[in-house]
mmCIF file of C-alpha atoms in Angstrom:
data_model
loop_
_atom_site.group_PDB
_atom_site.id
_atom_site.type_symbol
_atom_site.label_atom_id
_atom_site.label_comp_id
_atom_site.label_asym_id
_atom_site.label_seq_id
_atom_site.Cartn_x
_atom_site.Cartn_y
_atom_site.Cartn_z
ATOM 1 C CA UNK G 1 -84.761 -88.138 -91.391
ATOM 2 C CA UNK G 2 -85.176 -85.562 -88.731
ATOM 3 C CA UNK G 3 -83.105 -87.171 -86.370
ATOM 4 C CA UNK G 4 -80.080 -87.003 -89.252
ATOM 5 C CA UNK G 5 -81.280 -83.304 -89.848
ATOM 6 C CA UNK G 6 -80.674 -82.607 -86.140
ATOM 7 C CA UNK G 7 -77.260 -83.730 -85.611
ATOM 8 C CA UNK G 8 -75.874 -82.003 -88.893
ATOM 9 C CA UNK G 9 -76.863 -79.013 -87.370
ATOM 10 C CA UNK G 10 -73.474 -77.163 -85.806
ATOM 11 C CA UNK G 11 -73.972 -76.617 -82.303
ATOM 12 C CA UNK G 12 -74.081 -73.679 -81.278
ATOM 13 C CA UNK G 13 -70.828 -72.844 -78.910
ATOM 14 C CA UNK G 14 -71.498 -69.938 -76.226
ATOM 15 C CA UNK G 15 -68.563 -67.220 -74.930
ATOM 16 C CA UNK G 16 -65.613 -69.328 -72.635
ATOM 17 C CA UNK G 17 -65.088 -67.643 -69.527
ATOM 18 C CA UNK G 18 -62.052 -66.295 -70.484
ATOM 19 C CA UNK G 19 -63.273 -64.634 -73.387
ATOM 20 C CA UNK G 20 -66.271 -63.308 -71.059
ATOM 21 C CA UNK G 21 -63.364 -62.000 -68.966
ATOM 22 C CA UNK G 22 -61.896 -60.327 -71.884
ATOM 23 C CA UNK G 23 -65.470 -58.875 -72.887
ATOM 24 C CA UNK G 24 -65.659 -57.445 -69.943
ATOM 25 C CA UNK G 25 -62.145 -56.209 -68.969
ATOM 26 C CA UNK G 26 -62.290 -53.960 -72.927
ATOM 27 C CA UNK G 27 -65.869 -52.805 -71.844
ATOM 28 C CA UNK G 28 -64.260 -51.409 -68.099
ATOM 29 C CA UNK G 29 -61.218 -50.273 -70.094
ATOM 30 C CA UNK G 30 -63.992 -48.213 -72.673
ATOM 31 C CA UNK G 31 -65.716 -46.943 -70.215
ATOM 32 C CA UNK G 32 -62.970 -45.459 -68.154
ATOM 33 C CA UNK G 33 -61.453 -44.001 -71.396
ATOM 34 C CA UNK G 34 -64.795 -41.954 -71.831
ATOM 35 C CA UNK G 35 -65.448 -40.865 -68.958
ATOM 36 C CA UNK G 36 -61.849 -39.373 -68.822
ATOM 37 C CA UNK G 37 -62.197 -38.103 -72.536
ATOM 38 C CA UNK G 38 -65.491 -36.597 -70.947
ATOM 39 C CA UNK G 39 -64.285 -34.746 -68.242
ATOM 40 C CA UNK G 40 -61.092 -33.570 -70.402
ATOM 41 C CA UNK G 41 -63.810 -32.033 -72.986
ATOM 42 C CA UNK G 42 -65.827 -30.689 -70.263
ATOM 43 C CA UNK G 43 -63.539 -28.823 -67.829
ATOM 44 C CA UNK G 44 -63.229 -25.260 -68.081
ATOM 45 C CA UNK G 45 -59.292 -25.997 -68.110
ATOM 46 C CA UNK G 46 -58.264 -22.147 -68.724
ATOM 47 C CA UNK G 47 -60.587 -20.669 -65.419
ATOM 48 C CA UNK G 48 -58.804 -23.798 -63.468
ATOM 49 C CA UNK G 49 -55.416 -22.681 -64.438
ATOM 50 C CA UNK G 50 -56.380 -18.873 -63.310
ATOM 51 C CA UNK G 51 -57.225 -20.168 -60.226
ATOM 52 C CA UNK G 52 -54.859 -22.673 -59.569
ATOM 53 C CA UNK G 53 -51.347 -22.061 -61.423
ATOM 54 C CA UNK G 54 -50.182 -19.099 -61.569
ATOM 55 C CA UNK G 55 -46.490 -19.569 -61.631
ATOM 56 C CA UNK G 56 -45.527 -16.275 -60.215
ATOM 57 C CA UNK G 57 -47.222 -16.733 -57.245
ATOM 58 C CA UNK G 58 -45.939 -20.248 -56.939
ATOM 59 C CA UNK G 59 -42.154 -19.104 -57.289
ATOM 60 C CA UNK G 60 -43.204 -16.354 -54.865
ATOM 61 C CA UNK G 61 -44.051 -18.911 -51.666
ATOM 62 C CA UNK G 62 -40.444 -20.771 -51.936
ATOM 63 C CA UNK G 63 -37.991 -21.017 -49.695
ATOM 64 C CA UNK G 64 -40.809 -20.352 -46.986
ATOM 65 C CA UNK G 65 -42.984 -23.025 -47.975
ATOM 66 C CA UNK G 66 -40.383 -25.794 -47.531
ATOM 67 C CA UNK G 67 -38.271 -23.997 -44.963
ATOM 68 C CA UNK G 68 -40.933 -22.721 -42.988
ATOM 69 C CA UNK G 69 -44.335 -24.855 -43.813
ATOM 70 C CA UNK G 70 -42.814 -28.165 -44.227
ATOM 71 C CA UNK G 71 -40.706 -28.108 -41.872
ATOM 72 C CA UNK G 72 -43.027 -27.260 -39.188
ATOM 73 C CA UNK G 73 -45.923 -29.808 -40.587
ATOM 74 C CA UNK G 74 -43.186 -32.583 -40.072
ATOM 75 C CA UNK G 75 -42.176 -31.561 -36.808
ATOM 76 C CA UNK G 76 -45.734 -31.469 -35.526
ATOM 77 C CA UNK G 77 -46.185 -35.259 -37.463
ATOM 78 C CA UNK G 78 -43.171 -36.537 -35.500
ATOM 79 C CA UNK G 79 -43.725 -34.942 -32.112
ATOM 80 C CA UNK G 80 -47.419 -36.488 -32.325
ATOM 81 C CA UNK G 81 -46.036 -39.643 -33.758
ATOM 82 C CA UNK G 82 -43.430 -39.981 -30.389
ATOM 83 C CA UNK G 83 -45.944 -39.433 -27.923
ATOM 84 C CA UNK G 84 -48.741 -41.474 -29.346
ATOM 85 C CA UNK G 85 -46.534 -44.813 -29.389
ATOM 86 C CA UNK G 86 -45.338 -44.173 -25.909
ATOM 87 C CA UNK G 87 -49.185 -43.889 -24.839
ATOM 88 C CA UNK G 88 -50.441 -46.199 -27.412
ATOM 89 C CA UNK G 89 -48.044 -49.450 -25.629
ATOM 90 C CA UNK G 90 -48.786 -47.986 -22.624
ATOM 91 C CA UNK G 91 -52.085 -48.100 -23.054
ATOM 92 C CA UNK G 92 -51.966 -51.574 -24.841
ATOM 93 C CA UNK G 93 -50.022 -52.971 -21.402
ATOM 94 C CA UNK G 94 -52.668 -51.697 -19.734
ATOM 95 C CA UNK G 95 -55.710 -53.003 -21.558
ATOM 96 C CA UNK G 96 -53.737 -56.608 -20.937
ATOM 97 C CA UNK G 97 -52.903 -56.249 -17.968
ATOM 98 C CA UNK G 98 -54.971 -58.390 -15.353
ATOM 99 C CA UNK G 99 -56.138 -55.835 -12.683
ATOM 100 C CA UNK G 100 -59.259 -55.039 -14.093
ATOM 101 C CA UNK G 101 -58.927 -51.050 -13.230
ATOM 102 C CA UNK G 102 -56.397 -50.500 -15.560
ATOM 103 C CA UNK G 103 -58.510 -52.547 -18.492
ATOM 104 C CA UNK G 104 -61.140 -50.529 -17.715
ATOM 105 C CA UNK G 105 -59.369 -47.042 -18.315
ATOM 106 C CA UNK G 106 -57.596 -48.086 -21.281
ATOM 107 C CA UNK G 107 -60.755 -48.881 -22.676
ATOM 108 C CA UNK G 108 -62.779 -46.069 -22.050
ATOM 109 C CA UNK G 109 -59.388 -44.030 -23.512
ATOM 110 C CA UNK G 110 -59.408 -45.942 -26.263
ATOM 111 C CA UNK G 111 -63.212 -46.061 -27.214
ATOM 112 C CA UNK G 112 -63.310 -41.923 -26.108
ATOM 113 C CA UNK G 113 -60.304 -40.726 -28.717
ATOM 114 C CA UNK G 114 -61.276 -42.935 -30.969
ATOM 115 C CA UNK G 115 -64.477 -41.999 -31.533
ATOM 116 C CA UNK G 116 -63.891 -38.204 -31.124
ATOM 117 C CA UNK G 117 -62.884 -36.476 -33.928
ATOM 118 C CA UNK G 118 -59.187 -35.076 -34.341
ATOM 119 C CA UNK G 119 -60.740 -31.155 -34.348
ATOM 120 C CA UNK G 120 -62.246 -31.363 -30.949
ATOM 121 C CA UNK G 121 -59.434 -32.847 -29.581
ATOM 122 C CA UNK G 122 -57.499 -29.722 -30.929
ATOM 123 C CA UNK G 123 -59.982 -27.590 -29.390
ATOM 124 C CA UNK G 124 -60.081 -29.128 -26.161
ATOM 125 C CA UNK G 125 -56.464 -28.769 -25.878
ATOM 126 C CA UNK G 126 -56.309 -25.243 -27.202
ATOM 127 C CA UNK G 127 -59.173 -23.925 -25.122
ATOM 128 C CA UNK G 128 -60.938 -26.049 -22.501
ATOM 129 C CA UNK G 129 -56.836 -27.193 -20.810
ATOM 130 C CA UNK G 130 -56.225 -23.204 -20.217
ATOM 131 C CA UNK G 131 -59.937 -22.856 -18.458
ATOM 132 C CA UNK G 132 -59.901 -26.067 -16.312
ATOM 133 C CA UNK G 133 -56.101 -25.251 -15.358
ATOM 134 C CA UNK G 134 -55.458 -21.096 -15.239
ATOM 135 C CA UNK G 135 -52.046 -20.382 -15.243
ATOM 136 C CA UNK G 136 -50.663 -23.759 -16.675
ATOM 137 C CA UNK G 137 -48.618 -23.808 -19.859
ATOM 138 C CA UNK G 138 -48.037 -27.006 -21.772
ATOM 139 C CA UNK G 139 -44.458 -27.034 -22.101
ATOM 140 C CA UNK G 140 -42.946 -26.594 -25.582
ATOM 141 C CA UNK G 141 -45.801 -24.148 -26.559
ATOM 142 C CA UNK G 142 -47.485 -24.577 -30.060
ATOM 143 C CA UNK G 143 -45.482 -27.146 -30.427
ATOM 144 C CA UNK G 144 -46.268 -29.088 -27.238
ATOM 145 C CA UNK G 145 -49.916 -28.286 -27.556
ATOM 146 C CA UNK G 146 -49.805 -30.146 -30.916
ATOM 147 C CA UNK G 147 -47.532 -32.992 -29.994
ATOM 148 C CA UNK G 148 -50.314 -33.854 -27.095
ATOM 149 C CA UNK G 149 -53.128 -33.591 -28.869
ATOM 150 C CA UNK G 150 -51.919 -35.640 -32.068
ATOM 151 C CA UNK G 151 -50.745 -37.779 -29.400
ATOM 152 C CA UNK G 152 -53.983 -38.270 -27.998
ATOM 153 C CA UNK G 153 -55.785 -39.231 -31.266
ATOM 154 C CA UNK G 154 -52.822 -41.591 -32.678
ATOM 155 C CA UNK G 155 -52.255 -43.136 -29.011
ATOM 156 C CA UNK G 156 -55.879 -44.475 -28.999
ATOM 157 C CA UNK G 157 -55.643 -45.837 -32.344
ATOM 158 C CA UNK G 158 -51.935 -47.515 -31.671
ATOM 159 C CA UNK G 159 -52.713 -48.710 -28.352
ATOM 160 C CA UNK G 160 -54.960 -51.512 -30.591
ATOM 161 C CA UNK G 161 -52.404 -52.050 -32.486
ATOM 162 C CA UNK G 162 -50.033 -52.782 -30.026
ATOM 163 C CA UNK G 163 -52.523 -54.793 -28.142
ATOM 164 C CA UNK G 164 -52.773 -56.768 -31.976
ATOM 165 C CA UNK G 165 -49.247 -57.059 -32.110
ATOM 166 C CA UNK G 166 -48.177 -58.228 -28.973
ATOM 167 C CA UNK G 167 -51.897 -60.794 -28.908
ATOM 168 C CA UNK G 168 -49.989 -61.960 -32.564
ATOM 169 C CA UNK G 169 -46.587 -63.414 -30.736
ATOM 170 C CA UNK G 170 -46.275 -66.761 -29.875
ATOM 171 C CA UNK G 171 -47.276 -67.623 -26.520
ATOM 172 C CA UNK G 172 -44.712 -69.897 -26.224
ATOM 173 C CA UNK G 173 -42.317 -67.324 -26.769
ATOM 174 C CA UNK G 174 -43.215 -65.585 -23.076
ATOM 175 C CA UNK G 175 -42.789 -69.153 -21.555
ATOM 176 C CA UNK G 176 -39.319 -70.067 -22.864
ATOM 177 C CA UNK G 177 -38.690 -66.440 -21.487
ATOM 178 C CA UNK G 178 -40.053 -67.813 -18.005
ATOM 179 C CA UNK G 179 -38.298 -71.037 -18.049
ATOM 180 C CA UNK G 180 -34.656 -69.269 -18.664
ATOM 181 C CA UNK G 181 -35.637 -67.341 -15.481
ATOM 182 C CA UNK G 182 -36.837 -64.165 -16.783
ATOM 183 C CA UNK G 183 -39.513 -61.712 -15.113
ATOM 184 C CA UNK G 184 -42.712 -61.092 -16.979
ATOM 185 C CA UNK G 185 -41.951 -57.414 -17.625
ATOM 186 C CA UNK G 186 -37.972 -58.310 -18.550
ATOM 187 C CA UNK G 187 -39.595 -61.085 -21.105
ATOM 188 C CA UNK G 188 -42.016 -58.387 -22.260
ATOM 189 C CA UNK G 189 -39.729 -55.675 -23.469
ATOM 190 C CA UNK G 190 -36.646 -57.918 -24.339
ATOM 191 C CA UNK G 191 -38.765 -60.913 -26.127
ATOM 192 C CA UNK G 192 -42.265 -59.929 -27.005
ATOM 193 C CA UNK G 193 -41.842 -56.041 -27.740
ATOM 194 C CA UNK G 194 -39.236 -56.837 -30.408
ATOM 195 C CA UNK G 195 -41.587 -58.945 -32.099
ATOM 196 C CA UNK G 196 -44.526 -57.589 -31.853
ATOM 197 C CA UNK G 197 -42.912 -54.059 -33.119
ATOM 198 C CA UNK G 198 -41.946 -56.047 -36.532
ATOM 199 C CA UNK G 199 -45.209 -57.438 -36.928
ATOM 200 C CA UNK G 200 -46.831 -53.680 -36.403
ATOM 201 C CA UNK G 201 -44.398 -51.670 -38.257
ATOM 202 C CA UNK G 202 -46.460 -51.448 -41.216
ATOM 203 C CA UNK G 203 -49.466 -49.970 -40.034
ATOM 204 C CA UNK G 204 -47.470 -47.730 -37.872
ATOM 205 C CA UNK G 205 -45.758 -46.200 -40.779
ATOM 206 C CA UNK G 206 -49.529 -45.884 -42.265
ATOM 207 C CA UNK G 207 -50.322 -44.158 -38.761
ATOM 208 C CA UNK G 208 -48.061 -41.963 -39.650
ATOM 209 C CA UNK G 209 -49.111 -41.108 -42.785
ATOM 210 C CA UNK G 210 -52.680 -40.158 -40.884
ATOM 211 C CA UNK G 211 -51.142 -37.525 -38.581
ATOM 212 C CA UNK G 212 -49.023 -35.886 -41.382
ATOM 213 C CA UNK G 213 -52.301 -34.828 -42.466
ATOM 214 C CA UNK G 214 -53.985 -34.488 -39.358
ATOM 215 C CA UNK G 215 -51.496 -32.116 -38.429
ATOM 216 C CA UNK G 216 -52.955 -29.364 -40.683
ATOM 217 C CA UNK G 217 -55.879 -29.259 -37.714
ATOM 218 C CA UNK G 218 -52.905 -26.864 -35.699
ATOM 219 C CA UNK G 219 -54.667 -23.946 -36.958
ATOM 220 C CA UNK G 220 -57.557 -24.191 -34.658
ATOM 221 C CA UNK G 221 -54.791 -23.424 -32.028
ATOM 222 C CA UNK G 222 -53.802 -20.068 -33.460
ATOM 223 C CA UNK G 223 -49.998 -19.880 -34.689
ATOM 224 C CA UNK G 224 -47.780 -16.951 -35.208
ATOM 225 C CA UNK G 225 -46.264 -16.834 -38.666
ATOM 226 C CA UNK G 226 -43.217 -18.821 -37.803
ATOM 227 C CA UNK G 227 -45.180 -21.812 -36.460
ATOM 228 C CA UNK G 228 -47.544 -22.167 -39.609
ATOM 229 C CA UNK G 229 -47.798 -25.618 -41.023
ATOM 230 C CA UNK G 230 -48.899 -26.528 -44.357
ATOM 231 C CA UNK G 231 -52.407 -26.028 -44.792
ATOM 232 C CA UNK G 232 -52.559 -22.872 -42.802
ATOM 233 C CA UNK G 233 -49.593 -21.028 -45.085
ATOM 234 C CA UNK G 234 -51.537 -22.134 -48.418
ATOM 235 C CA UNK G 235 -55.004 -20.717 -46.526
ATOM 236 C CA UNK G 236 -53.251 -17.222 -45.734
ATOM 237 C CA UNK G 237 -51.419 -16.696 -49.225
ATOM 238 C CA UNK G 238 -54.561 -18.144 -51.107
ATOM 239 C CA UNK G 239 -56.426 -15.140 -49.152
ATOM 240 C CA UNK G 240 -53.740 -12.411 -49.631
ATOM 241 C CA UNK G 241 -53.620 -13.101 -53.383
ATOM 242 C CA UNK G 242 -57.056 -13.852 -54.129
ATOM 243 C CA UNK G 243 -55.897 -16.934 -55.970
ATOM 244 C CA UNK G 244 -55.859 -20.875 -55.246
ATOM 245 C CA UNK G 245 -52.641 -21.650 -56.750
ATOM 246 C CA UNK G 246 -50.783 -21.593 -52.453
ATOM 247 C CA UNK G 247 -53.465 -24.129 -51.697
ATOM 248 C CA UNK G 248 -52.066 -26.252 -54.933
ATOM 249 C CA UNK G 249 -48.684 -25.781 -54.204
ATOM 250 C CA UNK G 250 -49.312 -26.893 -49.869
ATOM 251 C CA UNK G 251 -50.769 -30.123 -51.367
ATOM 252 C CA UNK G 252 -48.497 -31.227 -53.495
ATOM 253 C CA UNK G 253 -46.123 -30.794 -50.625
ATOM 254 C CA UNK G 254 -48.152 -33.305 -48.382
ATOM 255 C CA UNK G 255 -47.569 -35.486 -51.567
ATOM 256 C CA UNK G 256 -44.116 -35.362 -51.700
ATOM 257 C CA UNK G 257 -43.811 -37.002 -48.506
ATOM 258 C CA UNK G 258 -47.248 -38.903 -47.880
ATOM 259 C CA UNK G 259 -46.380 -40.667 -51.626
ATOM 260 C CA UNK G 260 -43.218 -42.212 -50.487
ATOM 261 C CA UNK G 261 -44.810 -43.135 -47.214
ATOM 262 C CA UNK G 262 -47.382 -44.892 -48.940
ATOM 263 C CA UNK G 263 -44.659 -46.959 -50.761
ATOM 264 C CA UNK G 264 -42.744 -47.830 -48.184
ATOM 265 C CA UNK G 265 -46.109 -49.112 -46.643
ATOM 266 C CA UNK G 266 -46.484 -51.401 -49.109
ATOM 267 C CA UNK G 267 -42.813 -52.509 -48.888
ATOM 268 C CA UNK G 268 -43.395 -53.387 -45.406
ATOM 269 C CA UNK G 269 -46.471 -54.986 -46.117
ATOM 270 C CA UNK G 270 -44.717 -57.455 -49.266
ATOM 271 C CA UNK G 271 -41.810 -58.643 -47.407
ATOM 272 C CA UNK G 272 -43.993 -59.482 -44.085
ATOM 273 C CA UNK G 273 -46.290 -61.299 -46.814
ATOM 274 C CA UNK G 274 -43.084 -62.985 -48.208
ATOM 275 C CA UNK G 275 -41.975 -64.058 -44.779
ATOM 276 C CA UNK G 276 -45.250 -65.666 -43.635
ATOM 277 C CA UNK G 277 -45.179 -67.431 -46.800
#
C-alpha cells in the first residue's frame, strides 16, 4: 500500500537550465533598471545642468574649439602616431635581431617607456632635454616636443606589437623569400612587413585611440593660445567662466572621433576573425 502511495505521488520537477538562465537574465535586467531609476531620482539634475550646460557658453567656444582645439589635439595624435611606428618596428627589428646588443637596448626601451607613465615622459621632454642640452631646440617646437614624446610612449608599446606581428607570419614565408634569391632585409620589408602590418592593424588603430587622449598631457609643456589642444581650451574657459559646461563640450569632442575609432576597431577585429575562420 505504501509502495502504490509513493509512486502516485507527482514528482516533483526542479527549474531547466534554460529557465534558470531566464531567472537570472530578468533578475540582472531588474536590477540594472533600479539602479538607473535610482540614480535618475537621486541626482541633483538642475545644479548639474548649472554647471555643465549652459548653452550660451557652449555656442560661445565654436569655431575655436573645432578650428583651433581639435585641430591641434589631432595633429599632436598623428605626429605621435608617425613617429612611434617608425620607432616601434625599429625597435621590434631590433629586439629580433641576433646581435645580442641591440636585444638588449630594445628591451630596456621597451620595459623603461612602458612602465613610465605618459606625464613624466612629457616632463622629461619639456624640462630635463633643455637642461641636459642648453641651447638645443627640438625642431618643430610645441609641436615637435609633443610628436617625440607621444612617440616615445606609443613606440614602446608598438615595438611589441610589431615584434607579435611579424613572430605571427609564417616562417615559411621568409624561406620561399630565400629560395627565390631574396636578402633577409629585401624578404623582410617586401614579404613579412606586409603581413605582419595586416595582422597588427587593429590594435594599431586602438593605439591610436590611446594617444588621442594622451595627447591632452601637452599642457605640462606650456602652449601659447594657438597651440592649445582639447583638454587645455576646456580647462582655461571652464576657469574664465566659472562654469564646467567647456570641459563638457572638450569631451564630447574626444568622442566624436575616439567613437568612430572604436568602431572601426571592431571592424578590423570581425573581418580578421572572419578570415581566420
Amino acid at each position: 500500500m505504501a509502495d502504490s502511495d509513493v509512486q502516485l505521488q507527482p514528482r516533483r520537477k526542479g527549474l531547466t537550465r534554460r529557465q534558470k538562465q531566464r531567472l537570472s537574465r530578468g533578475t540582472q535586467y531588474v536590477v540594472f533598471v533600479a539602479a538607473l531609476l535610482a540614480v535618475g531620482f537621486s541626482a541633483d539634475w538642475d545644479r548639474l545642468k548649472n554647471q555643465f550646460a549652459q548653452g550660451d557658453i557652449a555656442r560661445e567656444m565654436f569655431p575655436d574649439v573645432i578650428t583651433t582645439a581639435l585641430k591641434n589635439t589631432v595633429l599632436y595624435t598623428l605626429s605621435g602616431f608617425a613617429v612611434g611606428i617608425v620607432l616601434g618596428l625599429v625597435v621590434a627589428l631590433m629586439r629580433l635581431s641576433p646581435v645580442r646588443p641591440y636585444r638588449w637596448v630594445a628591451g630596456v626601451y621597451i620595459e623603461i617607456f612602458r612602465g613610465l607613465p605618459a606625464l613624466l615622459i612629457f616632463v622629461f621632454i619639456g624640462v630635463a632635454v633643455p637642461l641636459a642640452f642648453p641651447g638645443t631646440q627640438i625642431p618643430g617646437g610645441t609641436y615637435g616636443k609633443v610628436a617625440l614624446a607621444l612617440g616615445l610612449v606609443a613606440g614602446a608599446y608598438m615595438a611589441e606589437t610589431f615584434r607579435a606581428g611579424i613572430q605571427a607570419v609564417p616562417k615559411g614565408q621568409m624561406e620561399a623569400a630565400r629560395s627565390l634569391g631574396f636578402s633577409p632585409a629585401r624578404a623582410m620589408v617586401s614579404i613579412i612587413l606586409p603581413q605582419a602590418f595586416r595582422i597588427i592593424l587593429p590594435p594599431l588603430t586602438n593605439e591610436l585611440v590611446l594617444l588621442f587622449k594622451d595627447s591632452s598631457l601637452v599642457l605640462f609643456l606650456g602652449v601659447t593660445l594657438e597651440e592649445r589642444e582639447l583638454t587645455k581650451y576646456g580647462r582655461d574657459l571652464a576657469s574664465t567662466t566659472a562654469n564646467s559646461t567647456p570641459i563638457l563640450v572638450a569631451g564630447l569632442c574626444y568622442l566624436l572621433v575616439t567613437i568612430p575609432l572604436g568602431f572601426v576597431v571592431r571592424r578590423m577585429e570581425a573581418k580578421a576573425q572572419e578570415a581566420v575562420k
